[in-house]
Coordinates of C-alpha atoms in Angstrom, one line a residue:
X1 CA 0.0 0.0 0.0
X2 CA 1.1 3.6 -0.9
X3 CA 0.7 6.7 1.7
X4 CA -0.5 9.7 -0.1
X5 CA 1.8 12.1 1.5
X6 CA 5.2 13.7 0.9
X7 CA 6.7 10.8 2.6
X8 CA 4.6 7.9 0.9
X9 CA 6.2 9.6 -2.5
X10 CA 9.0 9.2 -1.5
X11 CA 9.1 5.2 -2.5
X12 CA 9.4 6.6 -6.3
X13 CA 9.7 3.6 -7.9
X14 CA 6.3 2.2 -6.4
X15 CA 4.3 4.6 -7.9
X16 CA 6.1 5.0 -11.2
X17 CA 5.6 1.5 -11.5
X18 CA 2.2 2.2 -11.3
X19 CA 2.3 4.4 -14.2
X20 CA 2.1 7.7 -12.3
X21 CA 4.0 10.9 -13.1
X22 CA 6.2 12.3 -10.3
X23 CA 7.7 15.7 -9.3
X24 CA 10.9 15.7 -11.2
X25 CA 12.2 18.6 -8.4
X26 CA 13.6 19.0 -5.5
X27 CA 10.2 19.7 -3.3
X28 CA 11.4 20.9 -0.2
X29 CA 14.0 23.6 -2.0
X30 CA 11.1 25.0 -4.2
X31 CA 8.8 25.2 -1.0
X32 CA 11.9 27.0 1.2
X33 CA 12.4 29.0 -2.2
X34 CA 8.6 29.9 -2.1
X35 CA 8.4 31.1 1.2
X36 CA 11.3 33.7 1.2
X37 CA 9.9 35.1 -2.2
X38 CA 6.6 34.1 -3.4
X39 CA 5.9 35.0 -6.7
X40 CA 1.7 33.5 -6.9
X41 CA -0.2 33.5 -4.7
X42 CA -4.1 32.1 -5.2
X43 CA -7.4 32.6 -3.8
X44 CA -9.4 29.4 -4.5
X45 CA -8.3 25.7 -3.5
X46 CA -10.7 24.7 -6.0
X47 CA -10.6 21.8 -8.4
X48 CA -10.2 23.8 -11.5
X49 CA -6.9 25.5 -10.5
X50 CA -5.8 21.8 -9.1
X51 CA -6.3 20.5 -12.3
X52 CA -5.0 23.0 -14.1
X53 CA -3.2 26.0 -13.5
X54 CA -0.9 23.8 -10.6
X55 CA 0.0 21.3 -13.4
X56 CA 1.1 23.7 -15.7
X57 CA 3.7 25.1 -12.6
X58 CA 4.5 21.7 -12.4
X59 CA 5.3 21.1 -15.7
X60 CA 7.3 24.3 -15.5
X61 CA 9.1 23.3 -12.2
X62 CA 10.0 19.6 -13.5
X63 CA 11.8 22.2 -17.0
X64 CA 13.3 24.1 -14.4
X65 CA 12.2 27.1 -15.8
X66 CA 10.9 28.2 -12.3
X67 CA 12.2 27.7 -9.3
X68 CA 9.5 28.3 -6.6
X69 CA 5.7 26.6 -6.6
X70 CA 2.5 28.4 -5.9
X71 CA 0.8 29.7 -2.6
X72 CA -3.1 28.2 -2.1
X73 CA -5.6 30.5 -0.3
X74 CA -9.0 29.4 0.6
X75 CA -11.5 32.4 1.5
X76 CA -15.0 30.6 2.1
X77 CA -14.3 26.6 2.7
X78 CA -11.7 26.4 5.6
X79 CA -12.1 22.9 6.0
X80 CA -10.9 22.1 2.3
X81 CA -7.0 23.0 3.3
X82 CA -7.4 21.6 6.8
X83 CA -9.2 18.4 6.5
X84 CA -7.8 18.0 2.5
X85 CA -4.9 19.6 1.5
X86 CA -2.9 19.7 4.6
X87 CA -3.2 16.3 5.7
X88 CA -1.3 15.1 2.7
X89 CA 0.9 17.5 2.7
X90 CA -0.5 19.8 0.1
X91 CA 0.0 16.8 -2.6
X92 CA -3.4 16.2 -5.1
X93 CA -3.2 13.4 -7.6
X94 CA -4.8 14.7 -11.2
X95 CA -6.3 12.2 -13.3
X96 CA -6.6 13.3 -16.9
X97 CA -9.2 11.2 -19.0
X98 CA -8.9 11.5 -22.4
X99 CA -10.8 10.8 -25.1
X100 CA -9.3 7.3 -26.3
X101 CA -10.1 5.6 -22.9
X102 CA -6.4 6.3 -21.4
X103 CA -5.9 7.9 -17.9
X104 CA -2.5 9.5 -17.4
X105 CA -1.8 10.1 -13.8
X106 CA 0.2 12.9 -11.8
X107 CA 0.9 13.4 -8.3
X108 CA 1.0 17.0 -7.8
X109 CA 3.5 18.8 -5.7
X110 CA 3.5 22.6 -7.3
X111 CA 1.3 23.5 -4.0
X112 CA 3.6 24.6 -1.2
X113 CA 1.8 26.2 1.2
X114 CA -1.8 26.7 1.8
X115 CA -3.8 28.9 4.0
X116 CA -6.9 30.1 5.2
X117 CA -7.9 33.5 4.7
X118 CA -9.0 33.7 8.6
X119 CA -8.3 36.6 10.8
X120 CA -8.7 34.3 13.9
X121 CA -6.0 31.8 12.8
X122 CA -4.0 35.0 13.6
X123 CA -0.3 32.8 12.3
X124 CA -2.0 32.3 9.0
X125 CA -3.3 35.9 8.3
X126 CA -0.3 37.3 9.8
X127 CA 1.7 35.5 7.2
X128 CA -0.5 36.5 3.9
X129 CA 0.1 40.2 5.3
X130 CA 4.0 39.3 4.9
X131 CA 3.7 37.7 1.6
X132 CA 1.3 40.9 0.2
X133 CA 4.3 42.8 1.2
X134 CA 7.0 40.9 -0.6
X135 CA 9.0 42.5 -3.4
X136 CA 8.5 39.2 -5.5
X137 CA 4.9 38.6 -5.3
X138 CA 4.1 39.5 -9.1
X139 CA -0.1 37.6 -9.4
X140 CA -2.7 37.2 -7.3
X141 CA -5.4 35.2 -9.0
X142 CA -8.9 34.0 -8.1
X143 CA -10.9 31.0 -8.9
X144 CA -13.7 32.4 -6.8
X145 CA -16.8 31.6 -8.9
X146 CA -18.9 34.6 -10.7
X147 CA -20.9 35.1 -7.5
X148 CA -17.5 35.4 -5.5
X149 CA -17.3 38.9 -6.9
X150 CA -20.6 40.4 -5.9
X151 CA -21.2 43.0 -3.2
X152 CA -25.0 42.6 -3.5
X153 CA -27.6 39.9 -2.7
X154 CA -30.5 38.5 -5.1
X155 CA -32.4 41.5 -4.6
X156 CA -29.6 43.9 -4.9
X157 CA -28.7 44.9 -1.0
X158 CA -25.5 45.3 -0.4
X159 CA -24.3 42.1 1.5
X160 CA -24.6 42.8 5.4
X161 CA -20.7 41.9 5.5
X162 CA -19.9 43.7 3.2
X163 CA -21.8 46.7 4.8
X164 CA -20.0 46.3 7.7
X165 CA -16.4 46.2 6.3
X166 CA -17.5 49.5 4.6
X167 CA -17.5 50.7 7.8
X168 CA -14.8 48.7 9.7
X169 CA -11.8 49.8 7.6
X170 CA -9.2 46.9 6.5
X171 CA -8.2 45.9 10.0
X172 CA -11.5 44.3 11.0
X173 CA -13.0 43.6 7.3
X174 CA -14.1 39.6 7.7
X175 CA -16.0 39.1 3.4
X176 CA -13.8 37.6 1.4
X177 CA -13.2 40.3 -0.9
X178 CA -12.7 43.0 2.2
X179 CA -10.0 40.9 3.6
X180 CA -8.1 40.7 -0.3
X181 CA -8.5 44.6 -0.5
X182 CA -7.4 45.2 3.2
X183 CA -4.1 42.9 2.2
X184 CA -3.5 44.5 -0.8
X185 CA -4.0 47.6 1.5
X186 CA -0.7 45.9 2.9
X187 CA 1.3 46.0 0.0
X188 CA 0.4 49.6 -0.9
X189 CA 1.6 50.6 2.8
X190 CA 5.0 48.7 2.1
X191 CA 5.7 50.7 -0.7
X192 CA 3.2 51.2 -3.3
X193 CA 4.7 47.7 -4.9
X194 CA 3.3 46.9 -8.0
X195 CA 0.9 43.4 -8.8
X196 CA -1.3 41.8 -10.9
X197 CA -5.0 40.9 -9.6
X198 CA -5.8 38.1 -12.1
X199 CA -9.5 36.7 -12.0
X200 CA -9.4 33.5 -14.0
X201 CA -13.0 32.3 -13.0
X202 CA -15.3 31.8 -16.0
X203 CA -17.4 34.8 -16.1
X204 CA -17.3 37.7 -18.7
X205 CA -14.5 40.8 -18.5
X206 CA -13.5 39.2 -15.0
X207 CA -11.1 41.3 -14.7
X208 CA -13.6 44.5 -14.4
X209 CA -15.5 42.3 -11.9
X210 CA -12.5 42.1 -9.3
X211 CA -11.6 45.7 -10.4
X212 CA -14.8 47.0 -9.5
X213 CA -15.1 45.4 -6.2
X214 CA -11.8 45.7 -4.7
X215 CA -12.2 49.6 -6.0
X216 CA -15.6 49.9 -3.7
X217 CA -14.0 48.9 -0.6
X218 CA -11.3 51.5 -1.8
X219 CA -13.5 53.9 -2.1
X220 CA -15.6 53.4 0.9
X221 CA -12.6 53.2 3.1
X222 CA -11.4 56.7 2.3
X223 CA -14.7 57.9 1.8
X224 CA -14.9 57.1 6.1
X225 CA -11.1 58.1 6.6
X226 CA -10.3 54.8 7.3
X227 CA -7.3 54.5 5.2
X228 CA -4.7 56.4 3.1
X229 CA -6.0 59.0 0.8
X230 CA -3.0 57.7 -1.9
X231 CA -5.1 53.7 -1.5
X232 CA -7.7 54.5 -4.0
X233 CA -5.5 56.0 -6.9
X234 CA -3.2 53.0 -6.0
X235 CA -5.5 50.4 -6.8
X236 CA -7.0 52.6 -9.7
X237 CA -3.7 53.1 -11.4
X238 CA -2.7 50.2 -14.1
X239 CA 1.0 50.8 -13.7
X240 CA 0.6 49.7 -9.9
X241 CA -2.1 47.3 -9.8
X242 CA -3.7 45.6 -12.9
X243 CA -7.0 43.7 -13.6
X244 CA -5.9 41.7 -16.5
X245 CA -9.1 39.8 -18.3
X246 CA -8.5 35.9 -18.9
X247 CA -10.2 33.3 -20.6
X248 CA -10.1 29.8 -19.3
X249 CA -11.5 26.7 -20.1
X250 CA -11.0 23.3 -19.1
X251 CA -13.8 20.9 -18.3
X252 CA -13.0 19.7 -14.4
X253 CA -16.1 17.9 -13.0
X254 CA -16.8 16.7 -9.1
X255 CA -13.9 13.7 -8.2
X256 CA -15.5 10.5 -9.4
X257 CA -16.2 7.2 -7.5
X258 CA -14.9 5.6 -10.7
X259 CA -11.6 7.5 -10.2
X260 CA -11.2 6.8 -6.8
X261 CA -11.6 3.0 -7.5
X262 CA -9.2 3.3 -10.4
X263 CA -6.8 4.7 -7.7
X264 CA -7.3 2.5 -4.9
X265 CA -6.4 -0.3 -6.9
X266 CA -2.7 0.9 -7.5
X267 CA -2.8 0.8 -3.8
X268 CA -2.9 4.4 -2.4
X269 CA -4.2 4.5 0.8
X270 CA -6.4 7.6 2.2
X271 CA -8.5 8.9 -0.6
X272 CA -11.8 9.0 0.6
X273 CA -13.7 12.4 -0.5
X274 CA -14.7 14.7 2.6
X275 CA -17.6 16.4 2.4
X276 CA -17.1 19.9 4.8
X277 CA -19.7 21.3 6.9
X278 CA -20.3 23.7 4.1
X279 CA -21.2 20.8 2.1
X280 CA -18.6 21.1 -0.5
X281 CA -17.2 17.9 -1.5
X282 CA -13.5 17.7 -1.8
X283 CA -11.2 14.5 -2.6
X284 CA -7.6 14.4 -2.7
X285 CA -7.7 13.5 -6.3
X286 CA -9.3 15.9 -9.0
X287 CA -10.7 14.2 -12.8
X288 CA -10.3 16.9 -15.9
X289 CA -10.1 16.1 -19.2
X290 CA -7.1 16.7 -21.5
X291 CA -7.8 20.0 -23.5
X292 CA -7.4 23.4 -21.7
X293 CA -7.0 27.0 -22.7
X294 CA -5.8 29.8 -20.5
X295 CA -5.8 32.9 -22.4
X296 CA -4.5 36.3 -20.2
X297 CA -4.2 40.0 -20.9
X298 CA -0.2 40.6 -20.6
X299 CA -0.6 43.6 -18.1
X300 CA 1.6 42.7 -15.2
X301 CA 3.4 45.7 -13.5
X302 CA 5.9 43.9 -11.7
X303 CA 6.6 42.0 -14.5
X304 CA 5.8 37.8 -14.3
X305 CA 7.6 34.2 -15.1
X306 CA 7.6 32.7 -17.9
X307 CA 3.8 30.8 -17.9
X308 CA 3.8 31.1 -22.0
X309 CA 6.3 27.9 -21.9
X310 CA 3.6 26.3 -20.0
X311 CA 1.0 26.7 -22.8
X312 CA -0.7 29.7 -21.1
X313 CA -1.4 32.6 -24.2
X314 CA -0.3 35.8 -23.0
X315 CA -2.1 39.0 -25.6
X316 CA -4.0 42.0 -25.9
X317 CA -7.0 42.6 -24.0
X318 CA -8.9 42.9 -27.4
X319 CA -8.2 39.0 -28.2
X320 CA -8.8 38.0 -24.8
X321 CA -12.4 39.6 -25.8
X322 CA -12.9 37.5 -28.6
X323 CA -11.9 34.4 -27.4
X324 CA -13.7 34.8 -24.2
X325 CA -17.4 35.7 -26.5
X326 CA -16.3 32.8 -28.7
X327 CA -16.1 30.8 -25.7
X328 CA -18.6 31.8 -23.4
X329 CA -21.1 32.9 -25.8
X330 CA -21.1 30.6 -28.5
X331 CA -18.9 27.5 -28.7
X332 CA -18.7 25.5 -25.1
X333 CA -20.9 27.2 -22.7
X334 CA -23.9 27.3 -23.9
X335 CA -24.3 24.2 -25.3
X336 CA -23.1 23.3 -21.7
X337 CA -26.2 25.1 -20.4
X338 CA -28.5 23.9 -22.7
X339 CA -27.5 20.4 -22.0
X340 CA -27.4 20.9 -18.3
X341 CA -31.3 22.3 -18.3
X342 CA -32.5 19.6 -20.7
X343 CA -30.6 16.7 -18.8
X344 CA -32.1 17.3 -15.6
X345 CA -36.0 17.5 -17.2
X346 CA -35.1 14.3 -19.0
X347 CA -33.4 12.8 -16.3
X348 CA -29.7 12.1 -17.4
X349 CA -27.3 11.6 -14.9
X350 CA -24.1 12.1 -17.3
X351 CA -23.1 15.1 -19.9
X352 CA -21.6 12.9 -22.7
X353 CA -24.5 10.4 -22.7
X354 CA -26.8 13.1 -23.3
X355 CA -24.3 14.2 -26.7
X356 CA -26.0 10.4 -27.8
X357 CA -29.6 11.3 -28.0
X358 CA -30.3 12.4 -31.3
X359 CA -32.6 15.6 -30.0
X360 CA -30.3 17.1 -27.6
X361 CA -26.8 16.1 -30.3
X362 CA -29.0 18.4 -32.8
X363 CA -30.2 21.5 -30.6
X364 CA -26.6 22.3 -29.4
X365 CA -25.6 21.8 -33.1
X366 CA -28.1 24.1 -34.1
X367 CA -27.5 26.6 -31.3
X368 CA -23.4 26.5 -31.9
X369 CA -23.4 26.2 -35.5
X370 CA -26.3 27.9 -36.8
X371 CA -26.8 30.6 -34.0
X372 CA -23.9 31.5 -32.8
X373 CA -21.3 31.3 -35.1
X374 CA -22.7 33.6 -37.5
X375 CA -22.8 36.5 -35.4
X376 CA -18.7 35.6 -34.2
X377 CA -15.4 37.4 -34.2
X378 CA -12.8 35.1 -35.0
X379 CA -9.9 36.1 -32.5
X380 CA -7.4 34.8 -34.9
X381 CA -5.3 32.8 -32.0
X382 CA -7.8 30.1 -31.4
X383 CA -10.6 29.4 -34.9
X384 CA -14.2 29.4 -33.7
X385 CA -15.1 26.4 -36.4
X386 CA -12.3 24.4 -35.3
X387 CA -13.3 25.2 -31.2
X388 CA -16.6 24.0 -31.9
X389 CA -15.8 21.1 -34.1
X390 CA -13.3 19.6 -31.2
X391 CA -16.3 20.7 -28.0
X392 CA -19.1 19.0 -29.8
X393 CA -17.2 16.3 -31.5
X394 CA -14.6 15.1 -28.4
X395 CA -15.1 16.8 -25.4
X396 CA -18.3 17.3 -24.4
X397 CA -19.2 13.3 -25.7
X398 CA -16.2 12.2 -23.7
X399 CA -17.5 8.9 -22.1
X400 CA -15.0 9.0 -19.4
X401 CA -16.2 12.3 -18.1
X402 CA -18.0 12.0 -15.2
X403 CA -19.5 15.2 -15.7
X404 CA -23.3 16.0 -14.4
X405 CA -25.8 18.3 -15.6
X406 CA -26.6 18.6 -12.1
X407 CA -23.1 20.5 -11.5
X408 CA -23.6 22.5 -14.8
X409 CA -26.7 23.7 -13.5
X410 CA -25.6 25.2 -10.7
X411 CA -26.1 29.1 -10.8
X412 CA -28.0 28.9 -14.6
X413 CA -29.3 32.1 -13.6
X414 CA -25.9 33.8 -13.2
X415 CA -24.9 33.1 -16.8
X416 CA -28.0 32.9 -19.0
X417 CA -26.8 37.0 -19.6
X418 CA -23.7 36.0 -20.8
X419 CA -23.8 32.4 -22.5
X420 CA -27.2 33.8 -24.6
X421 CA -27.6 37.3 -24.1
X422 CA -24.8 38.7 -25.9
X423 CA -25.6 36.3 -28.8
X424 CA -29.5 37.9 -29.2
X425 CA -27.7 41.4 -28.6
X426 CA -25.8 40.8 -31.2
X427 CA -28.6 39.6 -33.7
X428 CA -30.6 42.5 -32.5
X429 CA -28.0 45.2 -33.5
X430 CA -27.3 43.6 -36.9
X431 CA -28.6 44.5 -40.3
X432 CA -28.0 40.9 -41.9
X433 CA -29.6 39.0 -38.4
X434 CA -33.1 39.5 -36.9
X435 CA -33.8 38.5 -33.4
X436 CA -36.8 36.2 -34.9
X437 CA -34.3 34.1 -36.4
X438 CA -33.1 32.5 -33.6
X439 CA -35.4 29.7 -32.6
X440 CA -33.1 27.3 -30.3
X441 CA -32.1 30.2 -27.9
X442 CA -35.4 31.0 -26.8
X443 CA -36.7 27.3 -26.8
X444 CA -33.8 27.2 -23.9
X445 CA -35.1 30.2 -21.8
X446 CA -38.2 28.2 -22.2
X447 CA -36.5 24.9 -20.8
X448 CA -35.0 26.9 -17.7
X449 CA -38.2 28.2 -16.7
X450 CA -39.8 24.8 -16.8
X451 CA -36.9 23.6 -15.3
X452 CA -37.6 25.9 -12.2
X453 CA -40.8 23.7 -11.8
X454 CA -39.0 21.3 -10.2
X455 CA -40.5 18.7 -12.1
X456 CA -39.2 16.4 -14.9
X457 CA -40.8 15.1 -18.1
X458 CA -42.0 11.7 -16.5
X459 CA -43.7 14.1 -13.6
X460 CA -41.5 13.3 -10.9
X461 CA -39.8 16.1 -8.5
X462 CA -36.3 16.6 -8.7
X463 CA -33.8 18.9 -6.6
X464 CA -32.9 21.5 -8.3
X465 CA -28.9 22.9 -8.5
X466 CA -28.0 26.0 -6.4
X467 CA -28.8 29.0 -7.6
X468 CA -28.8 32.4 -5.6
X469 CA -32.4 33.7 -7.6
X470 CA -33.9 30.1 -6.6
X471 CA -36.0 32.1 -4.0
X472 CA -36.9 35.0 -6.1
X473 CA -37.5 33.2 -9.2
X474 CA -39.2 29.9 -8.3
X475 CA -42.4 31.9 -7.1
X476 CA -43.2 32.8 -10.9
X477 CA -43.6 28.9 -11.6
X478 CA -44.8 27.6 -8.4
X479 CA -48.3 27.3 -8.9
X480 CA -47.9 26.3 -12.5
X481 CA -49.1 22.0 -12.8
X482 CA -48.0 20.1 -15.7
X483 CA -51.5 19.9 -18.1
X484 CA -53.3 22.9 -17.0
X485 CA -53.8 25.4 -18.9
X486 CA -52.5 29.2 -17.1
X487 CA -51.9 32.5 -18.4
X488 CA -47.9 32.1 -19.0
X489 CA -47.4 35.4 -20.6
X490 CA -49.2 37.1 -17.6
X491 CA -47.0 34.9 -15.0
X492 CA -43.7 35.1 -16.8
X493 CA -43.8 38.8 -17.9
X494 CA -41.7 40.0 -14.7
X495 CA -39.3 37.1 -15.2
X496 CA -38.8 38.1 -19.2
X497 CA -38.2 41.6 -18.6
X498 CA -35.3 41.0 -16.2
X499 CA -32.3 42.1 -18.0
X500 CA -30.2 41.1 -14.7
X501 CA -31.0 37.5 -15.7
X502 CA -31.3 37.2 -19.7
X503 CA -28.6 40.0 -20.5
X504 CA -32.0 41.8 -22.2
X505 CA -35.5 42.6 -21.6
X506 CA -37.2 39.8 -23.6
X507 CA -40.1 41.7 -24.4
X508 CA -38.0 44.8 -25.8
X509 CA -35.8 42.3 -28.4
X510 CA -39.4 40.5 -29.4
X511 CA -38.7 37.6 -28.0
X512 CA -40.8 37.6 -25.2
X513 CA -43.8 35.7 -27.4
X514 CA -41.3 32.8 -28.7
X515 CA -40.5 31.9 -25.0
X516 CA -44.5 31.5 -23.7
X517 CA -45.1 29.9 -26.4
X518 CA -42.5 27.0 -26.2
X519 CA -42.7 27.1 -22.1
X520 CA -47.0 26.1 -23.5
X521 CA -46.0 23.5 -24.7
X522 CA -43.3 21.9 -22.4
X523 CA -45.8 22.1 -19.7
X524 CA -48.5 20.4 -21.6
X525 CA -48.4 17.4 -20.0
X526 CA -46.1 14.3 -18.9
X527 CA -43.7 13.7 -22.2
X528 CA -43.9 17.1 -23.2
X529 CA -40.4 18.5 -23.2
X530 CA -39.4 15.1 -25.3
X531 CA -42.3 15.8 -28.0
X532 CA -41.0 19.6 -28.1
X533 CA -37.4 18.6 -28.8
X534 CA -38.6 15.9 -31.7
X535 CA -40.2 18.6 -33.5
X536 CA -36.9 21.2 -34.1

């Protein structure tokens, strides 16, 4: 049996016999290296950046092209580095399952150090105040989730902690993003050093998002004289701290029993998920697939290492743009949507088996190729066509992705602006594309809103996946039964109209009409979603 911990890797030869992929470096040298100048430092000990971003500093530590590994920050979960990462000793195993059936496996060890971002663990806060004020640190990124960014509730209010860090100043601030602004208040007061605030979550012009919050506790806090009048043109100044916009993609569902199986049977001990009191479920192994993008605005004012040799694409904020629409709004996520929506009212349990039923396979066609495409701008770097060709043809059918249209739904109605809103902006503004041509898009807003029933197509309840507008939104629906007949338009009229949620006010575009009239007929009766998607 194999100990999943520094110590357990040590036996090299038992796991490489085993097929998996070691640090090629010296671990305790990078980590000692790390913690007298930390160049990275990230806010999210999320799967994605374990899958991801931390391979590609591996990759980069086994070249020796650097020579220090990353700092791990976790702001909402606490229990994810203390009953996870720590206990085996930062380590993660990624299991990469590609397309032709093969699984190549890595032990991790770019992760150095990990903390919580916890004012009462008093050694660990005291030590991100040090590294915030280290000459070296060049990025600070987040993998915070869109939602991680907001200030405001459902309805708008200003969150009551933030509220009170508007008031408190930077030495009492407990949100997430108070506590990154009063640290970054930090690095200001040791100098005015420059940085890089990198969002790399998946969520439009993320850059702006992380600008525009950290800039409101700025503000606030010299509004109240509760910091130095010099802080806000600090954090608004580009040649002292920068807000590059990213692009990322790479498919990384929840850890999979199958994986863990796959693992236990090469003899590693210890690998059982946890599931923290915040319900997040965490495993010390993370599944991706193979194909990953990580596109970044090159605007780092104290300069950064050398990611590019990593496969990270360093450009213009223009192209990060394009790829990012091209992405987002056209070619992976909204098919993702789409199929998340309709998976849950027909009952699937896995994305890539739903890429085999001949209804769904044809309405994300229609929606990428017919839809969306036409209303693209190629960013040059990466070719729409091609995108699509490799997310509907390898990726998303994957068999060995455990990916869920559960997970995907999560938060639907904090990206239906983005994934399909900019697309019916874009028809609405052109002179060679009406808004009445699209037919899919709106036959989705429809699905979502029958999808809020709670209900699938055989009549059974389901649970539906978080969402922060559940309560708000769910109300409209409620009373609404499979086989009666209601007045939808006079129902559904407030929902339609909410720019916030569709990117647009339905009714202003002319699509308003399309949507009743599709969400008739899915709630016509048992079977009714089915006999809606046989007919596009």
């Amino acid at each position: 049996m194999m100990t999943f911990d520094q110590t357990g890797i040590k036996n090299r030869s038992a796991w490489e016999e085993k097929g998996y992929l070691l640090p090629q470096f010296d671990r305790e040298k990078v980590a000692a290296a790390t913690m007298e100048n930390p160049f990275w430092v990230h806010f999210g000990a999320g799967n994605l950046f374990r899958a991801f971003q931390a391979n590609v500093v591996q990759r980069l530590l086994n070249d020796g092209v650097l020579d220090r590994g990353l700092v791990v920050v976790e702001g909402f979960d606490y229990e994810i580095i203390e009953k996870m990462y720590q206990p085996h000793d930062n380590l993660s195993i990624l299991a990469t399952l590609k397309a032709d059936g093969s699984v190549e496996k890595t032990v991790i060890g770019s992760i150095v150090e990990t903390l919580v971002l916890d004012r009462e663990q008093e050694a660990a806060f005291d030590r991100l105040r040090e590294i915030f004020a280290k000459d070296s640190l060049q990025m600070v990124s987040f993998t915070i989730t869109e939602k991680g960014y907001s200030l405001v509730d459902g309805k708008g209010m200003v969150l009551a902690s933030v509220a009170a860090d508007f008031e408190a100043g930077p030495q009492a601030a407990v949100s997430t993003l108070g506590k990154v602004t009063a640290l970054l208040y930090d690095r200001y007061l040791s100098g005015k050093k420059p940085l890089a605030m990198v969002s790399m979550d998946n969520c439009s012009h993320n850059g702006d998002k992380l600008r525009d919050a950290i800039a409101a506790f700025a503000e606030k806090w010299t509004q109240n004289h509760l910091v130095d009048e010099g802080f806000l043109r600090y954090v608004q100044s580009k040649d002292k701290v920068a807000f590059p916009w990213t692009m990322i993609d790479k498919i990384t569902p929840r850890p999979d029993a199958c994986v863990e199986e796959m693992l236990k049977k090469d003899g590693i001990e210890e690998l059982e998920p946890v599931i923290t009191s915040k319900n997040t479920f965490v495993a010390p192994f993370v599944n991706a697939e193979e194909c990953e993008y990580l596109v970044i605005e090159d605007t780092f004012p104290n300069g950064r290492p050398a990611l590019d040799k990593g496969g990270l694409i360093f450009t213009e904020r223009e192209t990060v743009d394009k790829v990012e629409k091209m992405k987002v709004c056209t070619c992976l996520n909204p098919l993702h949507t789409t199929l998340a929506i309709f998976g849950c009212l027909l009952g699937y349990q896995k994305i890539s088996d739903e890429m085999k039923d001949t209804e769904l396979s044809k309405l994300v066609a229609i929606i990428g190729y017919e839809e969306g495409l036409p209303v693209v701008t190629d960013p040059e770097i990466l070719n729409p066509r091609e995108f699509l060709d490799t997310v509907l043809n390898v990726r998303i059918p994957n068999p060995f992705m455990p990916d869920t249209p559960q997970r995907i739904a999560t938060d639907t109605s904090q990206k239906l602006a983005i994934r399909f809103g900019e697309t019916i902006k874009a028809y609405h503004a052109s002179k060679q594309h009406q808004v009445s041509d699209l037919k899919m898009i709106p036959l989705v807003f429809a699905g979502w809103l029958r999808y809020l029933m709670a209900v699938d197509d055989a009549g059974r309840p389901f649970a539906l996946s978080p969402d922060p507008l559940l309560e708000t939104l769910c109300p409209y629906v409620a009373g609404i039964r499979l086989g009666e007949r209601v007045d939808v338009e006079a129902l559904l009229r407030p929902v339609l109209q909410n720019k916030a949620v569709f990117g647009v006010d339905l009714y202003e575009v002319g699509m308003a009409e399309t949507v009743c009239g599709y969400f008739r007929k899915l709630t016509a009766g048992t079977g009714a979603v089915r006999k809606v998607l046989k007919n596009i």
